[in-house]
Coordinates of C-alpha atoms in Angstrom, one line a residue:
M1 CA 23.8 127.7 64.7
S2 CA 24.4 127.9 68.5
E3 CA 26.7 130.6 69.8
E4 CA 30.0 129.6 71.3
I5 CA 30.0 130.1 75.1
E6 CA 33.0 132.2 76.1
V7 CA 35.1 130.8 79.0
K8 CA 34.8 132.6 82.4
L9 CA 37.6 135.1 83.2
T10 CA 38.6 133.3 86.4
Q11 CA 39.0 130.0 84.6
L12 CA 41.7 131.5 82.5
S13 CA 43.9 132.5 85.4
H14 CA 45.8 130.4 88.0
G15 CA 45.2 133.2 90.6
G16 CA 43.3 136.3 91.0
G17 CA 43.6 139.8 92.3
C18 CA 46.3 140.6 94.8
G19 CA 46.4 136.9 95.7
C20 CA 48.7 136.7 92.6
K21 CA 51.5 138.5 94.4
I22 CA 54.8 136.7 95.0
A23 CA 55.0 135.7 98.6
P24 CA 56.7 138.3 100.8
A25 CA 59.6 136.1 101.9
L26 CA 60.4 135.0 98.3
L27 CA 60.0 138.6 97.1
Q28 CA 62.6 139.7 99.7
Q29 CA 65.0 137.1 98.4
I30 CA 64.5 138.2 94.8
L31 CA 65.0 141.9 95.6
G32 CA 68.0 141.4 97.8
E33 CA 70.2 144.4 97.9
A34 CA 67.8 146.3 95.6
K35 CA 65.9 147.2 98.8
E36 CA 68.8 149.3 100.0
K37 CA 68.4 153.2 99.9
L38 CA 69.3 154.4 96.4
P39 CA 71.7 157.4 96.1
Y40 CA 69.3 160.0 94.7
P41 CA 68.5 162.8 97.2
D42 CA 65.3 163.8 95.5
L43 CA 64.0 160.2 95.6
L44 CA 62.0 160.5 98.8
V45 CA 60.6 157.0 98.8
G46 CA 62.2 154.1 97.0
T47 CA 62.3 150.3 97.6
E48 CA 63.9 150.4 101.0
T49 CA 60.8 149.9 103.2
S50 CA 58.5 148.1 100.7
D51 CA 56.2 151.2 100.6
D52 CA 53.2 151.5 98.3
A53 CA 54.7 153.8 95.6
A54 CA 57.8 155.7 94.6
V55 CA 58.0 159.4 95.4
Y56 CA 60.3 161.9 93.7
R57 CA 60.7 165.5 94.7
L58 CA 60.3 167.9 91.8
N59 CA 60.7 171.1 93.8
D60 CA 60.0 172.5 97.3
T61 CA 56.2 172.2 96.9
Q62 CA 55.7 169.3 94.6
A63 CA 56.6 165.6 94.5
I64 CA 55.5 163.0 91.9
I65 CA 54.1 159.7 93.1
A66 CA 54.6 156.8 90.7
T67 CA 53.2 153.3 91.0
T68 CA 51.9 150.3 89.0
D69 CA 49.6 147.5 89.9
F70 CA 48.1 144.8 87.7
F71 CA 46.7 141.3 88.2
M72 CA 44.6 138.5 86.8
P73 CA 40.8 138.3 87.1
I74 CA 39.3 138.1 90.6
V75 CA 35.7 138.0 89.2
D76 CA 34.1 136.9 86.0
D77 CA 32.2 140.1 85.1
P78 CA 34.7 142.0 82.8
F79 CA 33.4 145.4 83.7
D80 CA 33.8 144.7 87.4
F81 CA 37.2 143.2 86.9
G82 CA 38.3 146.4 85.2
R83 CA 36.9 148.5 88.1
I84 CA 38.5 146.5 90.8
A85 CA 41.9 146.5 89.1
A86 CA 41.8 150.3 88.5
T87 CA 40.6 151.1 92.1
N88 CA 43.4 148.9 93.5
A89 CA 46.1 150.6 91.4
L90 CA 45.0 154.1 92.4
S91 CA 44.9 153.1 96.1
D92 CA 48.7 153.2 96.2
V93 CA 48.7 156.9 95.4
Y94 CA 46.2 157.6 98.1
A95 CA 48.2 155.5 100.5
M96 CA 51.1 157.9 100.1
G97 CA 48.8 160.8 101.1
G98 CA 48.7 162.0 97.5
T99 CA 46.2 162.8 94.8
P100 CA 46.1 161.0 91.4
I101 CA 46.6 163.1 88.3
M102 CA 46.8 160.6 85.5
A103 CA 46.9 156.8 84.6
L104 CA 48.1 154.5 81.9
A105 CA 46.5 151.1 81.2
I106 CA 48.4 147.8 81.4
V107 CA 46.6 145.3 79.2
G108 CA 47.5 141.7 78.6
M109 CA 44.8 139.6 77.0
P110 CA 44.5 136.1 75.5
I111 CA 43.4 137.1 72.0
G112 CA 41.3 134.3 70.6
K113 CA 40.0 133.2 73.9
L114 CA 38.2 136.4 74.9
S115 CA 35.9 138.4 72.6
V116 CA 36.5 141.9 71.6
E117 CA 33.4 142.9 73.6
T118 CA 34.7 141.3 76.8
I119 CA 38.1 143.0 76.5
R120 CA 36.5 146.3 75.8
A121 CA 34.3 145.9 78.9
I122 CA 37.4 145.4 81.1
L123 CA 38.9 148.6 79.8
Q124 CA 35.7 150.5 80.2
G125 CA 35.5 149.4 83.8
G126 CA 39.0 150.9 84.4
E127 CA 38.0 154.0 82.5
S128 CA 34.9 154.5 84.8
V129 CA 37.1 154.4 87.9
C130 CA 39.5 156.9 86.5
K131 CA 36.6 159.2 85.6
A132 CA 35.3 158.8 89.2
A133 CA 38.8 159.8 90.5
G134 CA 38.8 162.8 88.2
I135 CA 41.8 161.8 86.1
P136 CA 42.5 160.9 82.5
L137 CA 43.3 157.4 81.4
A138 CA 45.8 158.8 78.9
G139 CA 47.1 155.7 77.1
G140 CA 48.9 152.5 78.0
H141 CA 50.4 149.3 76.5
S142 CA 48.8 146.0 75.4
I143 CA 50.1 142.5 74.6
D144 CA 48.8 139.1 73.8
T145 CA 49.1 136.9 76.9
P146 CA 48.1 133.3 77.9
E147 CA 46.1 134.8 80.9
P148 CA 44.1 138.0 81.1
I149 CA 46.0 140.8 82.9
Y150 CA 44.8 144.3 83.6
G151 CA 45.9 147.2 85.8
L152 CA 47.3 150.8 85.7
V153 CA 50.4 152.8 86.0
A154 CA 49.2 155.5 88.3
L155 CA 50.8 159.0 88.8
G156 CA 50.0 161.4 91.6
I157 CA 51.1 164.6 93.2
V158 CA 51.8 165.5 96.8
H159 CA 53.6 168.2 98.8
P160 CA 57.0 166.8 99.9
D161 CA 56.2 167.5 103.5
R162 CA 52.9 165.6 103.3
V163 CA 54.3 162.3 102.0
R164 CA 53.0 159.6 104.3
K165 CA 55.3 156.6 104.4
N166 CA 54.6 153.1 105.9
S167 CA 57.7 153.5 108.0
S168 CA 57.0 156.6 110.0
A169 CA 54.7 155.4 112.8
H170 CA 55.3 156.8 116.3
E171 CA 55.3 155.0 119.6
N172 CA 51.7 154.9 121.1
D173 CA 50.1 155.7 117.7
V174 CA 46.7 154.2 117.3
L175 CA 46.0 151.9 114.3
I176 CA 42.9 152.4 112.2
L177 CA 41.8 150.1 109.4
G178 CA 39.4 151.6 106.8
K179 CA 37.8 148.5 105.2
G180 CA 36.8 145.1 106.3
L181 CA 38.8 141.9 105.6
G182 CA 37.8 138.9 103.7
V183 CA 38.1 139.7 100.0
G184 CA 40.5 136.9 99.2
V185 CA 38.2 134.4 100.9
M186 CA 35.2 135.6 99.0
A187 CA 37.0 135.5 95.7
S188 CA 38.0 131.9 96.4
A189 CA 34.4 131.1 97.2
L190 CA 33.3 132.8 93.9
K191 CA 35.7 130.6 91.9
K192 CA 34.3 127.5 93.7
G193 CA 30.7 128.7 92.9
V194 CA 29.7 129.0 96.6
L195 CA 29.6 132.8 97.0
S196 CA 26.0 134.2 97.4
E197 CA 24.7 137.1 95.5
E198 CA 24.7 139.2 98.6
G199 CA 28.4 138.2 99.2
Y200 CA 29.3 139.2 95.7
A201 CA 27.7 142.6 96.1
Q202 CA 29.5 143.1 99.3
M203 CA 32.8 142.2 97.7
I204 CA 32.3 144.5 94.7
D205 CA 31.3 147.4 97.0
N206 CA 34.4 146.9 99.0
T207 CA 36.9 146.5 96.2
T208 CA 35.6 149.4 94.0
R209 CA 35.5 152.0 96.8
L210 CA 38.3 154.5 96.1
N211 CA 40.6 155.2 99.1
S212 CA 40.5 158.9 98.2
V213 CA 40.3 159.7 101.9
G214 CA 44.1 159.2 101.8
S215 CA 44.5 162.5 100.1
V216 CA 42.8 164.2 103.1
L217 CA 44.7 162.1 105.7
G218 CA 48.0 163.1 104.1
G219 CA 47.4 166.7 105.0
M220 CA 46.8 165.9 108.7
D221 CA 49.9 166.3 111.0
C222 CA 48.4 163.7 113.4
V223 CA 48.6 161.0 110.7
H224 CA 52.1 159.6 110.9
A225 CA 52.1 156.6 108.7
L226 CA 49.9 155.2 105.9
T227 CA 49.7 152.1 103.9
D228 CA 47.0 150.0 102.2
V229 CA 46.2 146.4 103.0
T230 CA 46.6 144.2 99.8
G231 CA 48.2 141.0 98.9
F232 CA 50.2 140.3 102.0
G233 CA 47.2 140.6 104.2
L234 CA 46.7 142.8 107.3
L235 CA 49.5 141.0 109.2
G236 CA 52.0 141.4 106.3
H237 CA 51.4 145.1 105.7
L238 CA 51.4 145.9 109.5
L239 CA 54.6 143.9 109.8
E240 CA 56.2 146.2 107.1
M241 CA 55.0 149.2 109.1
S242 CA 56.4 147.7 112.2
R243 CA 59.8 146.9 110.7
G244 CA 60.1 150.2 109.0
S245 CA 59.2 152.2 112.1
N246 CA 61.3 150.0 114.5
L247 CA 58.2 149.4 116.6
S248 CA 55.9 146.6 117.5
G249 CA 52.3 146.4 116.3
E250 CA 49.6 145.2 118.6
I251 CA 46.1 144.4 117.3
H252 CA 42.9 142.9 118.8
F253 CA 41.1 140.5 116.6
D254 CA 37.6 141.4 117.9
R255 CA 38.2 145.0 116.8
V256 CA 39.2 144.2 113.3
P257 CA 36.4 145.0 110.7
L258 CA 35.4 141.9 108.7
L259 CA 33.2 141.4 105.7
S260 CA 30.2 139.5 107.1
A261 CA 29.9 137.3 104.0
A262 CA 33.5 136.1 104.4
L263 CA 33.0 134.9 108.0
P264 CA 31.2 131.6 107.4
L265 CA 33.4 130.9 104.4
I266 CA 36.7 131.2 106.3
Q267 CA 35.3 129.1 109.1
Q268 CA 34.5 126.4 106.6
G269 CA 38.2 126.4 105.5
I270 CA 37.6 128.3 102.2
G271 CA 40.4 130.7 101.1
P272 CA 43.2 131.2 98.6
G273 CA 46.5 129.4 98.8
A274 CA 48.1 132.8 99.3
I275 CA 47.0 132.7 102.9
E276 CA 49.3 129.9 103.7
R277 CA 52.1 131.4 101.7
N278 CA 51.7 134.7 103.6
L279 CA 51.7 133.0 107.0
E280 CA 54.8 131.0 106.2
S281 CA 56.5 134.1 105.0
Y282 CA 55.9 136.1 108.2
G283 CA 58.0 133.5 110.1
R284 CA 58.5 134.2 113.8
D285 CA 57.6 137.9 113.6
I286 CA 53.9 137.2 114.1
H287 CA 52.8 136.3 117.6
F288 CA 49.3 135.0 118.3
A289 CA 47.7 134.8 121.7
D290 CA 46.4 131.4 122.7
N291 CA 42.8 132.4 122.2
I292 CA 43.3 133.2 118.5
V293 CA 42.2 130.1 116.6
H294 CA 43.3 128.9 113.2
W295 CA 40.6 130.5 111.1
Q296 CA 41.2 133.8 112.7
Q297 CA 44.9 133.6 111.9
R298 CA 44.1 132.8 108.3
L299 CA 41.7 135.7 107.9
L300 CA 44.3 138.1 109.2
A301 CA 46.6 136.8 106.5
D302 CA 44.0 136.8 103.7
P303 CA 45.2 138.7 100.6
Q304 CA 43.1 141.8 100.1
T305 CA 42.5 143.2 96.7
S306 CA 41.8 146.9 96.8
G307 CA 41.8 146.7 100.6
G308 CA 41.5 149.4 103.2
L309 CA 44.0 152.1 104.4
L310 CA 45.9 151.3 107.5
V311 CA 46.6 154.4 109.4
A312 CA 48.9 155.2 112.4
V313 CA 47.6 158.3 114.1
S314 CA 48.3 160.1 117.4
P315 CA 45.9 159.0 120.1
E316 CA 44.4 162.4 120.7
S317 CA 43.3 162.6 117.0
V318 CA 41.6 159.3 116.6
D319 CA 38.0 160.7 116.6
E320 CA 39.0 163.3 113.9
V321 CA 40.5 160.6 111.6
L322 CA 37.5 158.3 112.1
A323 CA 35.2 161.2 111.2
C324 CA 37.2 161.6 108.0
F325 CA 36.7 158.0 107.1
N326 CA 33.0 158.1 108.0
Q327 CA 32.4 161.2 105.9
A328 CA 34.0 159.5 103.0
G329 CA 31.7 156.5 103.2
F330 CA 33.9 154.1 105.1
A331 CA 31.4 152.9 107.7
Q332 CA 33.6 149.9 108.8
A333 CA 36.6 152.1 109.7
S334 CA 37.7 150.9 113.1
V335 CA 40.5 151.3 115.7
I336 CA 42.3 147.9 115.7
G337 CA 45.4 148.4 117.8
T338 CA 48.5 150.4 118.8
M339 CA 52.1 150.8 117.9
K340 CA 54.4 150.1 120.9
S341 CA 58.1 150.3 121.6
G342 CA 60.0 147.0 121.5
E343 CA 60.9 144.3 119.1
S344 CA 59.6 144.7 115.5
G345 CA 56.8 142.3 114.9
V346 CA 53.0 141.9 115.2
W347 CA 51.2 140.7 118.3
V348 CA 47.6 139.6 118.0
S349 CA 45.2 139.1 121.0

């Protein structure tokens, strides 16, 4: 008797990775007044600036970081899916300048469509990342869902004075991006069956690399603002930094690190629908120079899953911060622009 062939993970989901996020403009409508500052003095970071995680002060030397992130499969290999989802979730702790201390699993699986072995492999992928981060995966919650969903509740610790918000950039700060762009494009190509083996390896290396350098950056006075680039693309997350800091962000496309395998794909028009939703959501706050062509605009709006840290650092400390990235294995970390005084928004040349 022939064995039944199990359906591919990406065929069970209508989206994948951080491309599943609700578009930023719609999310803003949904949240409404919930984005206002909440009246809790020890809540150092809430929803008001769309930051990466909540931060609550416990005492004069300790604050707890709390975040959650989960999504549908971006790849078909279950172990890789688990690794990517867990790495992405822990990134929000690092993006606040903190250190993870514990995680809980969020598991939604279509029981009857996926084998026990496949589901176990997804969980094992997440466990392997937590082990690499030096934290326990101490429990979680699971439900039977139409589409596979996996992620983490991630908890971290940080000194209250070392919290790095996305809204605290200074005028003339230099912008550094830690990872190359193109994950959403490559994931779309994978689903279409046109991503090469080399491209897949590049995507996995990028999405499973922990942004643990954020813990180091949080202890550096020269680092004024931190965030990670995920579902809203580089433009969307820089726009959040710009609005929160009441500054304008200026970037140069030829300095932005790109994943080489994504370049020919985006030039062929391949990419997730979230790119167009992102671009539409930005509205008039994104300004492209005449030399920035359509595929370049789309790549800057590409939703990244487990993307790189975006850092606003004082100009005299750029080399020191780049050295931290390089020592942590982020070879593509690059200076991409500057924060300037003026109208909130992003200018691309």
